[in-house]
Tab-separated table of C-alpha atoms in Angstrom:
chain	number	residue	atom	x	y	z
A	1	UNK	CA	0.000	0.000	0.000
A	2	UNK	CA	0.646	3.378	-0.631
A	3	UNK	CA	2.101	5.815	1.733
A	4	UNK	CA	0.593	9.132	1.276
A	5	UNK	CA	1.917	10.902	4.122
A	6	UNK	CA	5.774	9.698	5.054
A	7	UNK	CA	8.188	11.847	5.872
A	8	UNK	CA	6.500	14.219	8.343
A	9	UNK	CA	6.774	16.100	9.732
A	10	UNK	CA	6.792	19.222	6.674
A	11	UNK	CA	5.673	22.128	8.279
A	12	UNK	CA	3.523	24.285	5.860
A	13	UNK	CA	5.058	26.162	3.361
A	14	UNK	CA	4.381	30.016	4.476
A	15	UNK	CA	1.591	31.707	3.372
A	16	UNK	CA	1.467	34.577	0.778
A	17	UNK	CA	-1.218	37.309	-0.245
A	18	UNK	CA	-2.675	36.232	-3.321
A	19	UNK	CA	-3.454	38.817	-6.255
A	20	UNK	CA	-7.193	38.440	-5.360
A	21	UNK	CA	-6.683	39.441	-1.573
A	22	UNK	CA	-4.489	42.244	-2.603
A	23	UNK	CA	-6.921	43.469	-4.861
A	24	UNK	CA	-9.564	43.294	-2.230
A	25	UNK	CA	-7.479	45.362	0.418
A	26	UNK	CA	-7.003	48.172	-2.431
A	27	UNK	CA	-10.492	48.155	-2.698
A	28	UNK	CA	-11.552	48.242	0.736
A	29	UNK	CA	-8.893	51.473	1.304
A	30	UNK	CA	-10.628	53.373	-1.714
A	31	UNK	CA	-14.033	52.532	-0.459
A	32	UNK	CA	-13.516	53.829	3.371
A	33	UNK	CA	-11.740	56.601	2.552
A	34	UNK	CA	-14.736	59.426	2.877
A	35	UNK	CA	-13.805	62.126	0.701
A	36	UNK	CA	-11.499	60.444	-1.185
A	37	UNK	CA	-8.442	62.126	0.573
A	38	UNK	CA	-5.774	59.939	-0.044
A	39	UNK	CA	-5.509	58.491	3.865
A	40	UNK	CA	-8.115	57.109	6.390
A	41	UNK	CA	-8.955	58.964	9.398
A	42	UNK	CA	-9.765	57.037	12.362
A	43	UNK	CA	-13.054	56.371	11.598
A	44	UNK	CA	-12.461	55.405	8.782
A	45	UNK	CA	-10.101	52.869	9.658
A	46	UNK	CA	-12.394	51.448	11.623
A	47	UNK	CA	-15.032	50.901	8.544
A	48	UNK	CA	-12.182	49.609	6.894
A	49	UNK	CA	-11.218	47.361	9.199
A	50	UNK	CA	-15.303	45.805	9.172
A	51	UNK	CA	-15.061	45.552	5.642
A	52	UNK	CA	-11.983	43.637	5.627
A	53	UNK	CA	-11.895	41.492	8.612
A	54	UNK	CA	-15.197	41.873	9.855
A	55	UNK	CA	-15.100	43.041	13.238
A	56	UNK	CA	-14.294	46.747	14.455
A	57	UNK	CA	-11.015	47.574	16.004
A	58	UNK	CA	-11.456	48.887	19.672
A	59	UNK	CA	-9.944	52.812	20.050
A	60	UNK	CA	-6.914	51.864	21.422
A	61	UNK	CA	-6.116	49.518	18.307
A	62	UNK	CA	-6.731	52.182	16.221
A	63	UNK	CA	-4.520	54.688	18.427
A	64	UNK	CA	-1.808	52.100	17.945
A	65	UNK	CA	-2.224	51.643	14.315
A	66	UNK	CA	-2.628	55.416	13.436
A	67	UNK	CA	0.688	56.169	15.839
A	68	UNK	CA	2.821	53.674	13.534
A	69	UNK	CA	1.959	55.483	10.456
A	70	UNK	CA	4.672	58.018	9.740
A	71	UNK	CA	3.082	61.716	9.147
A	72	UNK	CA	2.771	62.639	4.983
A	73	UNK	CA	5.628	65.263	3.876
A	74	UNK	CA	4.878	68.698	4.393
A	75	UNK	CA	5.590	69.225	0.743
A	76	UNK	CA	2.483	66.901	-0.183
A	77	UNK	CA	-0.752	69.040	-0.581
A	78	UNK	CA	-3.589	67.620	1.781
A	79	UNK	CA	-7.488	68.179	1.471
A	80	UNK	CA	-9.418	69.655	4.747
A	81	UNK	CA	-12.699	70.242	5.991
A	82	UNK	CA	-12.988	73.619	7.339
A	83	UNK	CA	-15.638	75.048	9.471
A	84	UNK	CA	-17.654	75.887	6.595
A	85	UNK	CA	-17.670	72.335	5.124
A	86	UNK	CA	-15.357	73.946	2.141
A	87	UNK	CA	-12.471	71.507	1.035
A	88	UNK	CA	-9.020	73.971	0.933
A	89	UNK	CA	-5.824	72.173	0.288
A	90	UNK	CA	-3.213	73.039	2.557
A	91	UNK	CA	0.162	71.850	1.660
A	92	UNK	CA	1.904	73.202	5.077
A	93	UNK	CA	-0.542	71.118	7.084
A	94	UNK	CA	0.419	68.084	8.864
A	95	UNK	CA	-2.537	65.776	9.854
A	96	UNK	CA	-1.736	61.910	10.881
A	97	UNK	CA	-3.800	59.634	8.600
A	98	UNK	CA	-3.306	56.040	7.062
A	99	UNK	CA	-1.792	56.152	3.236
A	100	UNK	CA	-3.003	53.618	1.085
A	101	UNK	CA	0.434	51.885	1.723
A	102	UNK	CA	0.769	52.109	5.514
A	103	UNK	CA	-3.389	49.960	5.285
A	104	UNK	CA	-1.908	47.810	2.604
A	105	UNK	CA	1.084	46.337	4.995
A	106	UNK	CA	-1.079	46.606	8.176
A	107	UNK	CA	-3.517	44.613	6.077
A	108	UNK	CA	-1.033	41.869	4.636
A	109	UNK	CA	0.136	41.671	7.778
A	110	UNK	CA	-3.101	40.739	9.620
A	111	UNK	CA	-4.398	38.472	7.057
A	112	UNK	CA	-0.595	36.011	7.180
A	113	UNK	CA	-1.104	36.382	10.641
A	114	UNK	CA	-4.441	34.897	10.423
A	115	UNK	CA	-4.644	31.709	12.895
A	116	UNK	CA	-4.107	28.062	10.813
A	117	UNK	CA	-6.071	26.358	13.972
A	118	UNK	CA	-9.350	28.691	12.903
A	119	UNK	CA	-8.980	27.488	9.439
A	120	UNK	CA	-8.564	23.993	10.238
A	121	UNK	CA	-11.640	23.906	12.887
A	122	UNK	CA	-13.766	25.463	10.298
A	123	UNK	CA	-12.694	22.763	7.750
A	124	UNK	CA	-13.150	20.138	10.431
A	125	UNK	CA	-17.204	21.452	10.787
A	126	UNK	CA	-17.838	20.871	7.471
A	127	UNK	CA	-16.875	17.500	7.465
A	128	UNK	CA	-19.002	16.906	10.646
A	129	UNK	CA	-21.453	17.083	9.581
A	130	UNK	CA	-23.517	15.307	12.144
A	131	UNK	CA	-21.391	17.136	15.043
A	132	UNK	CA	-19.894	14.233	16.311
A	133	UNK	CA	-17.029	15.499	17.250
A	134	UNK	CA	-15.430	12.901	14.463
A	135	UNK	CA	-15.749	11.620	11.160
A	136	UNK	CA	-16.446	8.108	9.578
A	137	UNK	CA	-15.208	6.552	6.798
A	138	UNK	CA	-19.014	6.907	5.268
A	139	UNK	CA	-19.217	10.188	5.536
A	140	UNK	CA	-15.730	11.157	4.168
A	141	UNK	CA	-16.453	9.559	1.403
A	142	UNK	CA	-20.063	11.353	0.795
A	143	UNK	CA	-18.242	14.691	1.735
A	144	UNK	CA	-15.657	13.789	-0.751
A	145	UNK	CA	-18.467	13.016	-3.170
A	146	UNK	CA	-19.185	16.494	-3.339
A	147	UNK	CA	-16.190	18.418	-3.237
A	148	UNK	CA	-13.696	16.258	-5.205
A	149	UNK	CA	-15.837	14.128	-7.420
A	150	UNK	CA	-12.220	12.776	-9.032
A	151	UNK	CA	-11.054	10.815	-6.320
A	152	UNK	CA	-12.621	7.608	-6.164
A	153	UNK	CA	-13.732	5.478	-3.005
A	154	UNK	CA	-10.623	3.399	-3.024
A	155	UNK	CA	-7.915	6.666	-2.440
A	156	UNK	CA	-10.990	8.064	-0.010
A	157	UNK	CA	-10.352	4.661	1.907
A	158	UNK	CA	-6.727	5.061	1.874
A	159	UNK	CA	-6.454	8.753	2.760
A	160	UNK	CA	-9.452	8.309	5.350
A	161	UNK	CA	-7.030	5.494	6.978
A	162	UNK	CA	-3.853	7.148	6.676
A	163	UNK	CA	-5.858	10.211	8.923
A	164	UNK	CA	-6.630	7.320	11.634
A	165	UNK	CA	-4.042	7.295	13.693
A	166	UNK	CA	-5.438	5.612	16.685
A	167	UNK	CA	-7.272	3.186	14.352
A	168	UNK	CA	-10.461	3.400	15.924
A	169	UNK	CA	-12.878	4.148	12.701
A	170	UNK	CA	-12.372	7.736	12.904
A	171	UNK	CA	-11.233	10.610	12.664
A	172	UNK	CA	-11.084	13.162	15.740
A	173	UNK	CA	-10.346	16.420	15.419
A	174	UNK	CA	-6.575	15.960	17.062
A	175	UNK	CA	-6.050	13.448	13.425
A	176	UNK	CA	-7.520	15.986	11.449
A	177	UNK	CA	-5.053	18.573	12.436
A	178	UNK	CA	-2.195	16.567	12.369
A	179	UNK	CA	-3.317	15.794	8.959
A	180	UNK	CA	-3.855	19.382	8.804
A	181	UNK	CA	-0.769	20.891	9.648
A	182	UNK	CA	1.372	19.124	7.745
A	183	UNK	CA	1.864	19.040	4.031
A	184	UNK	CA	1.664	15.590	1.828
A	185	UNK	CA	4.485	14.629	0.458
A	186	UNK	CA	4.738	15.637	-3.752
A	187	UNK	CA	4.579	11.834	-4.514
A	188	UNK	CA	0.555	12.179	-3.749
């Protein structure tokens, strides 16, 4: 029989912001920033941080955040409101605000720093489906049924037994994120 999963341990290779994701944080920036001033105020920081990660950042998160961003050149021409809602630019102004790039790293940041065990618990629930708190053979392979018609019953059985380490039948969550955690070898 096949091994599919010798040599472990192989920690995960690390994980990278994909073009999509990239585009999305772009996107998120240019849609909080109110008044389309080039940085995000604190508030709008905040929306940006519901669009994006979908909770909202407590003040002192955002103090912290704003108070790592470096101030804009004096030399660069800003846009304030005044008192009379007109919009003057003021190029010897200095106001502390996110740039698109300062949001961009905070952003990539957050999202590799997203936690693997979430992921994997998540995963995990959707293959208990009848919240066991473990998975059978039988419903692997219906599970794999639906998500990757292509692999037969036979390398279901194998990978479901492979996962088995105590041999009992099934899967517990600690198998799954063993299985998890570390990478197949390429032979698979």
């Amino acid at each position: 029989m096949q091994n599919y999963m010798h040599q472990l341990p192989h920690i995960r290779p690390p994980r990278h912001i994909t073009e999509e994701k990239l585009c999305q944080i772009l996107e998120t920036f240019h849609n909080a920033d109110e008044g389309r001033k080039g940085f995000l105020t604190n508030e709008d920081l905040k929306v940006a941080f519901v669009a994006l990660f979908g909770y909202k950042p407590s003040k002192n998160e955002v103090a912290q955040l704003m108070a790592k961003c470096s101030r804009l050149p004096s030399n660069q021409p800003l846009i304030e409101r005044s008192e009379g809602s007109r919009i003057e630019q003021t190029p010897d102004t200095h106001h502390v605000g996110m740039s698109l790039e300062h949001f961009t790293e905070i952003a990539k940041a957050k999202i590799l720093a997203e936690d693997y065990d979430d992921e994997i618990r998540q995963m995990f629930i959707a293959f208990d489906v009848m919240c066991r708190g473990f998975i059978t053979l039988d419903v692997a392979k219906r599970v794999f049924q639906q998500i990757a018609p292509f692999l037969d019953s036979v390398t279901v059985g194998k990978l479901f037994r492979e996962a088995d380490m105590d041999r009992d039948g099934r899967v517990s969550y600690r198998d799954f994120e063993f299985i998890m955690k570390y990478t197949l070898d390429d032979e698979l």
